[in-house]
mmCIF file of C-alpha atoms in Angstrom:
data_model
loop_
_atom_site.group_PDB
_atom_site.id
_atom_site.type_symbol
_atom_site.label_atom_id
_atom_site.label_comp_id
_atom_site.label_asym_id
_atom_site.label_seq_id
_atom_site.Cartn_x
_atom_site.Cartn_y
_atom_site.Cartn_z
ATOM 1 C CA UNK W 1 0.000 0.000 0.000
ATOM 2 C CA UNK W 2 1.166 3.543 -0.758
ATOM 3 C CA UNK W 3 0.932 6.555 1.537
ATOM 4 C CA UNK W 4 -1.828 8.039 -0.644
ATOM 5 C CA UNK W 5 -3.844 4.838 -0.261
ATOM 6 C CA UNK W 6 -3.262 4.895 3.491
ATOM 7 C CA UNK W 7 -4.551 8.472 3.719
ATOM 8 C CA UNK W 8 -7.729 7.429 1.905
ATOM 9 C CA UNK W 9 -8.135 4.343 4.084
ATOM 10 C CA UNK W 10 -7.858 6.340 7.306
ATOM 11 C CA UNK W 11 -10.720 8.584 6.224
ATOM 12 C CA UNK W 12 -13.243 5.797 6.814
ATOM 13 C CA UNK W 13 -11.608 2.906 8.692
ATOM 14 C CA UNK W 14 -8.791 1.934 11.045
ATOM 15 C CA UNK W 15 -6.535 -1.092 10.385
ATOM 16 C CA UNK W 16 -6.628 -3.983 12.808
ATOM 17 C CA UNK W 17 -2.952 -4.546 12.070
ATOM 18 C CA UNK W 18 -0.518 -2.392 10.113
ATOM 19 C CA UNK W 19 3.206 -2.507 9.319
ATOM 20 C CA UNK W 20 4.896 0.866 8.754
ATOM 21 C CA UNK W 21 8.382 0.945 7.251
ATOM 22 C CA UNK W 22 10.532 2.828 4.750
ATOM 23 C CA UNK W 23 12.900 5.765 4.398
ATOM 24 C CA UNK W 24 11.168 8.305 6.633
ATOM 25 C CA UNK W 25 11.304 7.726 10.377
ATOM 26 C CA UNK W 26 9.151 10.808 10.833
ATOM 27 C CA UNK W 27 6.312 9.460 8.684
ATOM 28 C CA UNK W 28 6.493 6.078 10.401
ATOM 29 C CA UNK W 29 5.955 7.767 13.773
ATOM 30 C CA UNK W 30 3.463 10.255 12.319
ATOM 31 C CA UNK W 31 1.132 7.594 10.917
ATOM 32 C CA UNK W 32 1.501 5.451 14.004
ATOM 33 C CA UNK W 33 0.356 8.410 16.123
ATOM 34 C CA UNK W 34 -2.403 9.260 13.628
ATOM 35 C CA UNK W 35 -3.855 5.755 13.916
ATOM 36 C CA UNK W 36 -3.586 5.837 17.704
ATOM 37 C CA UNK W 37 -5.595 9.084 17.800
ATOM 38 C CA UNK W 38 -8.386 7.365 15.878
ATOM 39 C CA UNK W 39 -8.493 4.523 18.409
ATOM 40 C CA UNK W 40 -9.798 5.113 21.901
ATOM 41 C CA UNK W 41 -8.326 2.394 24.040
ATOM 42 C CA UNK W 42 -5.559 1.110 26.249
ATOM 43 C CA UNK W 43 -2.164 1.352 24.529
ATOM 44 C CA UNK W 44 0.929 -0.718 25.268
ATOM 45 C CA UNK W 45 4.276 0.127 23.657
ATOM 46 C CA UNK W 46 7.111 -2.374 23.300
ATOM 47 C CA UNK W 47 10.376 -1.133 21.821
ATOM 48 C CA UNK W 48 13.283 -3.003 20.239
ATOM 49 C CA UNK W 49 14.973 -5.491 22.583
ATOM 50 C CA UNK W 50 12.001 -5.402 24.996
ATOM 51 C CA UNK W 51 10.062 -7.672 22.627
ATOM 52 C CA UNK W 52 8.830 -10.854 24.297
ATOM 53 C CA UNK W 53 6.687 -13.043 22.067
ATOM 54 C CA UNK W 54 4.591 -14.646 24.777
ATOM 55 C CA UNK W 55 3.975 -11.276 26.422
ATOM 56 C CA UNK W 56 2.742 -9.913 23.071
ATOM 57 C CA UNK W 57 0.370 -12.857 22.582
ATOM 58 C CA UNK W 58 -0.957 -12.530 26.110
ATOM 59 C CA UNK W 59 -1.675 -8.833 25.634
ATOM 60 C CA UNK W 60 -3.425 -9.307 22.278
ATOM 61 C CA UNK W 61 -5.376 -12.314 23.504
ATOM 62 C CA UNK W 62 -7.152 -10.791 26.458
ATOM 63 C CA UNK W 63 -9.746 -8.038 26.657
ATOM 64 C CA UNK W 64 -8.963 -4.649 28.118
ATOM 65 C CA UNK W 65 -9.352 -4.360 31.869
ATOM 66 C CA UNK W 66 -11.528 -1.296 31.273
ATOM 67 C CA UNK W 67 -13.816 -2.966 28.751
ATOM 68 C CA UNK W 68 -12.399 -1.124 25.753
ATOM 69 C CA UNK W 69 -9.824 -2.120 23.166
ATOM 70 C CA UNK W 70 -6.176 -3.126 23.379
ATOM 71 C CA UNK W 71 -3.652 -1.346 21.151
ATOM 72 C CA UNK W 72 -0.139 -2.723 20.853
ATOM 73 C CA UNK W 73 2.640 -0.636 19.277
ATOM 74 C CA UNK W 74 5.845 -2.493 18.407
ATOM 75 C CA UNK W 75 8.900 -0.464 17.421
ATOM 76 C CA UNK W 76 11.478 -2.872 16.026
ATOM 77 C CA UNK W 77 14.827 -3.068 14.253
ATOM 78 C CA UNK W 78 14.544 -6.806 13.536
ATOM 79 C CA UNK W 79 11.783 -8.690 11.749
ATOM 80 C CA UNK W 80 9.416 -11.182 13.254
ATOM 81 C CA UNK W 81 9.568 -14.679 11.789
ATOM 82 C CA UNK W 82 6.745 -16.539 10.063
ATOM 83 C CA UNK W 83 5.679 -18.477 13.174
ATOM 84 C CA UNK W 84 5.575 -15.339 15.294
ATOM 85 C CA UNK W 85 3.433 -13.511 12.747
ATOM 86 C CA UNK W 86 1.062 -16.462 12.438
ATOM 87 C CA UNK W 87 0.640 -16.491 16.216
ATOM 88 C CA UNK W 88 -0.028 -12.752 16.316
ATOM 89 C CA UNK W 89 -2.564 -12.813 13.473
ATOM 90 C CA UNK W 90 -4.307 -15.774 15.127
ATOM 91 C CA UNK W 91 -4.712 -13.750 18.316
ATOM 92 C CA UNK W 92 -6.081 -10.793 16.379
ATOM 93 C CA UNK W 93 -8.515 -13.074 14.548
ATOM 94 C CA UNK W 94 -9.923 -14.376 17.814
ATOM 95 C CA UNK W 95 -9.970 -11.092 19.726
ATOM 96 C CA UNK W 96 -11.704 -8.320 17.737
ATOM 97 C CA UNK W 97 -10.887 -5.834 20.506
ATOM 98 C CA UNK W 98 -7.137 -5.914 19.815
ATOM 99 C CA UNK W 99 -5.188 -3.742 17.360
ATOM 100 C CA UNK W 100 -1.537 -3.873 16.287
ATOM 101 C CA UNK W 101 0.834 -1.216 14.905
ATOM 102 C CA UNK W 102 4.367 -2.276 13.951
ATOM 103 C CA UNK W 103 7.021 0.385 13.269
ATOM 104 C CA UNK W 104 9.958 -1.311 11.524
ATOM 105 C CA UNK W 105 12.913 1.097 11.585
ATOM 106 C CA UNK W 106 16.365 0.932 10.062
ATOM 107 C CA UNK W 107 19.027 0.127 12.636
ATOM 108 C CA UNK W 108 22.012 2.523 12.524
ATOM 109 C CA UNK W 109 24.286 -0.520 12.392
ATOM 110 C CA UNK W 110 23.001 -1.969 9.089
ATOM 111 C CA UNK W 111 23.143 -0.884 5.455
ATOM 112 C CA UNK W 112 20.218 0.310 3.355
ATOM 113 C CA UNK W 113 20.378 -2.955 1.409
ATOM 114 C CA UNK W 114 20.095 -5.028 4.591
ATOM 115 C CA UNK W 115 17.167 -2.926 5.785
ATOM 116 C CA UNK W 116 15.440 -3.457 2.431
ATOM 117 C CA UNK W 117 15.851 -7.222 2.833
ATOM 118 C CA UNK W 118 14.332 -7.033 6.288
ATOM 119 C CA UNK W 119 11.270 -4.966 5.439
ATOM 120 C CA UNK W 120 10.544 -7.018 2.317
ATOM 121 C CA UNK W 121 10.658 -10.209 4.366
ATOM 122 C CA UNK W 122 8.358 -8.685 6.989
ATOM 123 C CA UNK W 123 5.918 -7.268 4.440
ATOM 124 C CA UNK W 124 5.424 -10.712 2.894
ATOM 125 C CA UNK W 125 4.228 -12.020 6.265
ATOM 126 C CA UNK W 126 1.967 -9.025 6.925
ATOM 127 C CA UNK W 127 -0.991 -10.087 4.786
ATOM 128 C CA UNK W 128 -4.750 -10.409 5.401
ATOM 129 C CA UNK W 129 -6.223 -13.776 6.359
ATOM 130 C CA UNK W 130 -9.657 -15.253 5.690
ATOM 131 C CA UNK W 131 -10.858 -14.111 9.106
ATOM 132 C CA UNK W 132 -8.780 -10.936 9.407
ATOM 133 C CA UNK W 133 -8.970 -8.728 6.330
ATOM 134 C CA UNK W 134 -7.937 -5.365 7.809
ATOM 135 C CA UNK W 135 -4.175 -6.082 7.670
ATOM 136 C CA UNK W 136 -1.952 -3.657 5.753
ATOM 137 C CA UNK W 137 1.709 -2.873 5.097
ATOM 138 C CA UNK W 138 2.858 0.571 3.963
ATOM 139 C CA UNK W 139 6.219 1.695 2.657
ATOM 140 C CA UNK W 140 6.853 5.359 3.450
ATOM 141 C CA UNK W 141 9.220 7.477 1.381
ATOM 142 C CA UNK W 142 10.639 10.881 2.362
ATOM 143 C CA UNK W 143 7.878 13.426 1.656
ATOM 144 C CA UNK W 144 8.153 16.114 -1.002
ATOM 145 C CA UNK W 145 8.051 19.761 0.067
ATOM 146 C CA UNK W 146 4.327 20.132 -0.735
ATOM 147 C CA UNK W 147 3.547 17.100 1.424
ATOM 148 C CA UNK W 148 5.644 18.516 4.266
ATOM 149 C CA UNK W 149 3.719 21.792 4.122
ATOM 150 C CA UNK W 150 0.371 19.931 4.218
ATOM 151 C CA UNK W 151 1.454 17.969 7.283
ATOM 152 C CA UNK W 152 2.638 21.142 9.009
ATOM 153 C CA UNK W 153 -0.559 22.980 8.034
ATOM 154 C CA UNK W 154 -2.731 20.249 9.532
ATOM 155 C CA UNK W 155 -0.692 20.365 12.718
ATOM 156 C CA UNK W 156 -0.916 24.169 12.803
ATOM 157 C CA UNK W 157 -4.713 23.911 12.520
ATOM 158 C CA UNK W 158 -4.758 21.459 15.442
ATOM 159 C CA UNK W 159 -2.812 23.997 17.493
ATOM 160 C CA UNK W 160 -5.036 26.885 16.397
ATOM 161 C CA UNK W 161 -2.204 28.771 14.692
ATOM 162 C CA UNK W 162 -2.779 31.459 12.092
ATOM 163 C CA UNK W 163 0.016 30.596 9.689
ATOM 164 C CA UNK W 164 0.010 30.315 5.894
ATOM 165 C CA UNK W 165 1.949 28.079 3.526
ATOM 166 C CA UNK W 166 4.618 30.695 2.785
ATOM 167 C CA UNK W 167 5.530 30.864 6.479
ATOM 168 C CA UNK W 168 5.524 27.070 6.740
ATOM 169 C CA UNK W 169 7.880 26.944 3.758
ATOM 170 C CA UNK W 170 10.132 29.417 5.537
ATOM 171 C CA UNK W 171 10.072 27.314 8.709
ATOM 172 C CA UNK W 172 11.190 24.297 6.661
ATOM 173 C CA UNK W 173 13.980 26.360 5.135
ATOM 174 C CA UNK W 174 15.149 27.466 8.572
ATOM 175 C CA UNK W 175 15.177 23.825 9.680
ATOM 176 C CA UNK W 176 16.794 22.629 6.427
ATOM 177 C CA UNK W 177 13.791 20.484 5.464
ATOM 178 C CA UNK W 178 13.916 18.535 8.722
ATOM 179 C CA UNK W 179 10.184 17.880 9.000
ATOM 180 C CA UNK W 180 10.417 16.334 12.455
ATOM 181 C CA UNK W 181 12.010 19.452 13.928
ATOM 182 C CA UNK W 182 9.692 21.826 12.061
ATOM 183 C CA UNK W 183 6.668 19.824 13.246
ATOM 184 C CA UNK W 184 7.727 20.138 16.889
ATOM 185 C CA UNK W 185 8.701 23.804 16.482
ATOM 186 C CA UNK W 186 5.097 24.735 15.731
ATOM 187 C CA UNK W 187 4.199 24.428 19.409
ATOM 188 C CA UNK W 188 6.450 27.410 20.154
ATOM 189 C CA UNK W 189 4.082 29.739 18.297
ATOM 190 C CA UNK W 190 0.842 29.005 20.180
ATOM 191 C CA UNK W 191 1.335 32.107 22.376
ATOM 192 C CA UNK W 192 1.640 34.514 19.443
ATOM 193 C CA UNK W 193 -1.323 36.022 17.620
ATOM 194 C CA UNK W 194 0.774 37.068 14.611
ATOM 195 C CA UNK W 195 3.504 34.864 13.148
ATOM 196 C CA UNK W 196 6.133 36.479 10.918
ATOM 197 C CA UNK W 197 9.385 35.305 9.303
ATOM 198 C CA UNK W 198 11.245 37.331 11.905
ATOM 199 C CA UNK W 199 9.444 35.531 14.743
ATOM 200 C CA UNK W 200 10.163 32.146 13.154
ATOM 201 C CA UNK W 201 13.811 33.041 12.794
ATOM 202 C CA UNK W 202 13.933 34.258 16.399
ATOM 203 C CA UNK W 203 12.245 31.220 17.973
ATOM 204 C CA UNK W 204 13.411 28.430 15.672
ATOM 205 C CA UNK W 205 16.884 27.245 16.454
ATOM 206 C CA UNK W 206 18.575 25.414 13.597
ATOM 207 C CA UNK W 207 21.774 23.476 14.134
ATOM 208 C CA UNK W 208 22.037 23.194 10.364
ATOM 209 C CA UNK W 209 22.584 26.953 9.981
ATOM 210 C CA UNK W 210 25.456 26.959 12.438
ATOM 211 C CA UNK W 211 27.046 23.820 11.078
ATOM 212 C CA UNK W 212 26.812 24.779 7.433
ATOM 213 C CA UNK W 213 27.816 28.425 7.567
ATOM 214 C CA UNK W 214 31.482 27.720 8.238
ATOM 215 C CA UNK W 215 31.616 25.307 5.314
ATOM 216 C CA UNK W 216 29.901 27.780 2.979
ATOM 217 C CA UNK W 217 32.437 30.418 3.992
ATOM 218 C CA UNK W 218 35.178 27.984 3.030
ATOM 219 C CA UNK W 219 33.606 27.336 -0.355
ATOM 220 C CA UNK W 220 32.689 30.902 -1.303
ATOM 221 C CA UNK W 221 35.215 33.060 0.519
ATOM 222 C CA UNK W 222 38.092 30.600 1.049
ATOM 223 C CA UNK W 223 37.829 31.260 4.808
ATOM 224 C CA UNK W 224 39.252 28.404 6.878
ATOM 225 C CA UNK W 225 40.300 24.933 5.757
ATOM 226 C CA UNK W 226 37.931 22.429 4.193
ATOM 227 C CA UNK W 227 39.447 19.406 5.920
ATOM 228 C CA UNK W 228 39.203 20.756 9.465
ATOM 229 C CA UNK W 229 35.761 22.297 8.841
ATOM 230 C CA UNK W 230 34.415 19.012 7.479
ATOM 231 C CA UNK W 231 35.809 17.157 10.487
ATOM 232 C CA UNK W 232 34.017 19.569 12.827
ATOM 233 C CA UNK W 233 30.735 18.961 10.978
ATOM 234 C CA UNK W 234 31.211 15.202 11.274
ATOM 235 C CA UNK W 235 32.045 15.517 14.975
ATOM 236 C CA UNK W 236 28.822 17.491 15.490
ATOM 237 C CA UNK W 237 26.774 14.719 13.902
ATOM 238 C CA UNK W 238 26.294 15.808 10.281
ATOM 239 C CA UNK W 239 26.829 12.795 8.017
ATOM 240 C CA UNK W 240 27.782 12.922 4.335
ATOM 241 C CA UNK W 241 24.247 12.386 3.000
ATOM 242 C CA UNK W 242 22.907 15.199 5.166
ATOM 243 C CA UNK W 243 25.724 17.443 3.982
ATOM 244 C CA UNK W 244 24.939 16.614 0.357
ATOM 245 C CA UNK W 245 21.265 17.485 0.879
ATOM 246 C CA UNK W 246 22.172 20.824 2.466
ATOM 247 C CA UNK W 247 24.622 21.750 -0.300
ATOM 248 C CA UNK W 248 22.071 20.809 -2.963
ATOM 249 C CA UNK W 249 19.319 22.834 -1.282
ATOM 250 C CA UNK W 250 21.567 25.867 -0.902
ATOM 251 C CA UNK W 251 22.671 26.008 -4.533
ATOM 252 C CA UNK W 252 19.092 25.415 -5.669
ATOM 253 C CA UNK W 253 17.985 28.532 -3.751
ATOM 254 C CA UNK W 254 20.818 30.550 -5.280
ATOM 255 C CA UNK W 255 19.989 29.311 -8.779
ATOM 256 C CA UNK W 256 16.290 30.202 -8.417
ATOM 257 C CA UNK W 257 17.233 33.732 -7.341
ATOM 258 C CA UNK W 258 19.751 34.005 -10.172
ATOM 259 C CA UNK W 259 17.222 32.790 -12.757
ATOM 260 C CA UNK W 260 14.581 35.255 -11.549
ATOM 261 C CA UNK W 261 17.121 38.074 -11.773
ATOM 262 C CA UNK W 262 18.051 37.152 -15.347
ATOM 263 C CA UNK W 263 14.412 36.901 -16.412
ATOM 264 C CA UNK W 264 12.866 39.866 -14.572
ATOM 265 C CA UNK W 265 15.837 42.108 -13.829
ATOM 266 C CA UNK W 266 15.293 41.995 -10.063
ATOM 267 C CA UNK W 267 15.275 39.665 -7.082
ATOM 268 C CA UNK W 268 12.100 39.205 -5.071
ATOM 269 C CA UNK W 269 12.355 36.440 -2.497
ATOM 270 C CA UNK W 270 8.567 36.388 -2.041
ATOM 271 C CA UNK W 271 8.025 35.635 -5.743
ATOM 272 C CA UNK W 272 10.920 33.194 -6.031
ATOM 273 C CA UNK W 273 10.760 31.277 -2.743
ATOM 274 C CA UNK W 274 7.193 31.842 -1.604
ATOM 275 C CA UNK W 275 8.141 33.895 1.452
ATOM 276 C CA UNK W 276 9.906 37.122 2.356
ATOM 277 C CA UNK W 277 13.395 36.128 3.468
ATOM 278 C CA UNK W 278 14.979 38.089 6.336
ATOM 279 C CA UNK W 279 17.134 40.916 4.898
ATOM 280 C CA UNK W 280 20.433 39.764 6.418
ATOM 281 C CA UNK W 281 20.058 36.259 5.015
ATOM 282 C CA UNK W 282 18.699 37.487 1.683
ATOM 283 C CA UNK W 283 21.626 39.866 1.158
ATOM 284 C CA UNK W 284 24.081 36.969 1.413
ATOM 285 C CA UNK W 285 22.012 34.836 -0.971
ATOM 286 C CA UNK W 286 21.754 37.721 -3.415
ATOM 287 C CA UNK W 287 25.496 38.376 -3.550
ATOM 288 C CA UNK W 288 26.415 34.714 -3.833
ATOM 289 C CA UNK W 289 23.770 33.923 -6.468
ATOM 290 C CA UNK W 290 25.054 36.663 -8.776
ATOM 291 C CA UNK W 291 28.656 35.622 -8.236
ATOM 292 C CA UNK W 292 27.987 32.403 -10.167
ATOM 293 C CA UNK W 293 27.507 32.374 -13.948
ATOM 294 C CA UNK W 294 25.050 30.145 -15.842
ATOM 295 C CA UNK W 295 27.917 27.954 -17.029
ATOM 296 C CA UNK W 296 29.177 27.545 -13.477
ATOM 297 C CA UNK W 297 25.696 26.658 -12.186
ATOM 298 C CA UNK W 298 25.512 23.864 -14.759
ATOM 299 C CA UNK W 299 28.955 22.637 -13.700
ATOM 300 C CA UNK W 300 27.958 22.741 -10.019
ATOM 301 C CA UNK W 301 24.789 20.701 -10.517
ATOM 302 C CA UNK W 302 26.707 18.159 -12.630
ATOM 303 C CA UNK W 303 29.193 17.773 -9.780
ATOM 304 C CA UNK W 304 26.403 17.458 -7.206
ATOM 305 C CA UNK W 305 24.704 14.753 -9.282
ATOM 306 C CA UNK W 306 27.963 12.787 -9.600
ATOM 307 C CA UNK W 307 28.517 13.187 -5.861
ATOM 308 C CA UNK W 308 25.025 11.812 -5.141
ATOM 309 C CA UNK W 309 25.526 8.770 -7.396
ATOM 310 C CA UNK W 310 28.821 7.825 -5.786
ATOM 311 C CA UNK W 311 27.517 8.558 -2.282
ATOM 312 C CA UNK W 312 24.616 6.155 -2.858
ATOM 313 C CA UNK W 313 27.146 3.552 -3.974
ATOM 314 C CA UNK W 314 28.751 3.822 -0.545
ATOM 315 C CA UNK W 315 31.863 5.710 -1.624
ATOM 316 C CA UNK W 316 33.443 8.340 0.622
ATOM 317 C CA UNK W 317 33.931 11.112 -1.939
ATOM 318 C CA UNK W 318 32.795 14.169 0.020
ATOM 319 C CA UNK W 319 36.179 15.924 0.137
ATOM 320 C CA UNK W 320 36.802 15.296 -3.561
ATOM 321 C CA UNK W 321 33.595 17.043 -4.547
ATOM 322 C CA UNK W 322 33.851 19.856 -2.020
ATOM 323 C CA UNK W 323 37.234 20.737 -3.500
ATOM 324 C CA UNK W 324 35.737 20.647 -6.995
ATOM 325 C CA UNK W 325 32.921 22.991 -5.907
ATOM 326 C CA UNK W 326 35.377 25.339 -4.236
ATOM 327 C CA UNK W 327 37.479 25.527 -7.400
ATOM 328 C CA UNK W 328 34.444 26.484 -9.492
ATOM 329 C CA UNK W 329 33.412 29.189 -7.040
#
């Protein structure tokens, strides 16, 4: 099942058992919480190494002490085997008051390929039976920007915030497209009647801004040393894929501003980006975007694409491509 199909399903029914997995930990937790909100019952959570098969069967097999329903949430790194899944589905078949949500996450100690093997093996076992038809498995991919804004908008409505899509886009920019952080940041604004870009910038703390600025200074202004700056970023927890995403996002913003300038003879962040960027930040973007020619933009995006391909192949090429970008700039 796709995420779109899951959204439609949740409009009119709730799964008895569902497996959530994929490349977005945020969406796995988000849909798990969404389903829980639709169920009014006693919830038990079992995480990772706490899993005990007999304990799970006992919980699913008995009725709630309060006469309601039982909801079991399993957050796992490892898959359940065929016998375990058969036992669990049997219990759900014979106790209509029990519900199961399984969040299968990628362990930090395994590769993407190993995780794919695990969730495919688990998904095969997570199928409806003759007596239990409401069993689903959903693979969740990282959301596109429009999807992120919709999720944030729905959350903002729940909190009673008066905030439009342009401000939500700005919040995502401040948090470097980290939807989980942006989602939690919304609670900071419940005490403010009017939300502005300046307020978002003031209240929203982004580690990405601090981490990346020193590297951008190295690339554009030759300030500092790439090797030591990259090591600091790694020490602070920024991995190579995250760095690649941030570099890509940054040059995409610059290119959009540059293209608008070439076409219309001016730069208007509201028209280009969908929000009014703070002047101090916009001034830096403006200067850097015009410093790069069309030919150099094409070279930069070619380099970024080659970097992405080799990064996905597991090669450590970050310094090679940072040097190449610095030479172009």
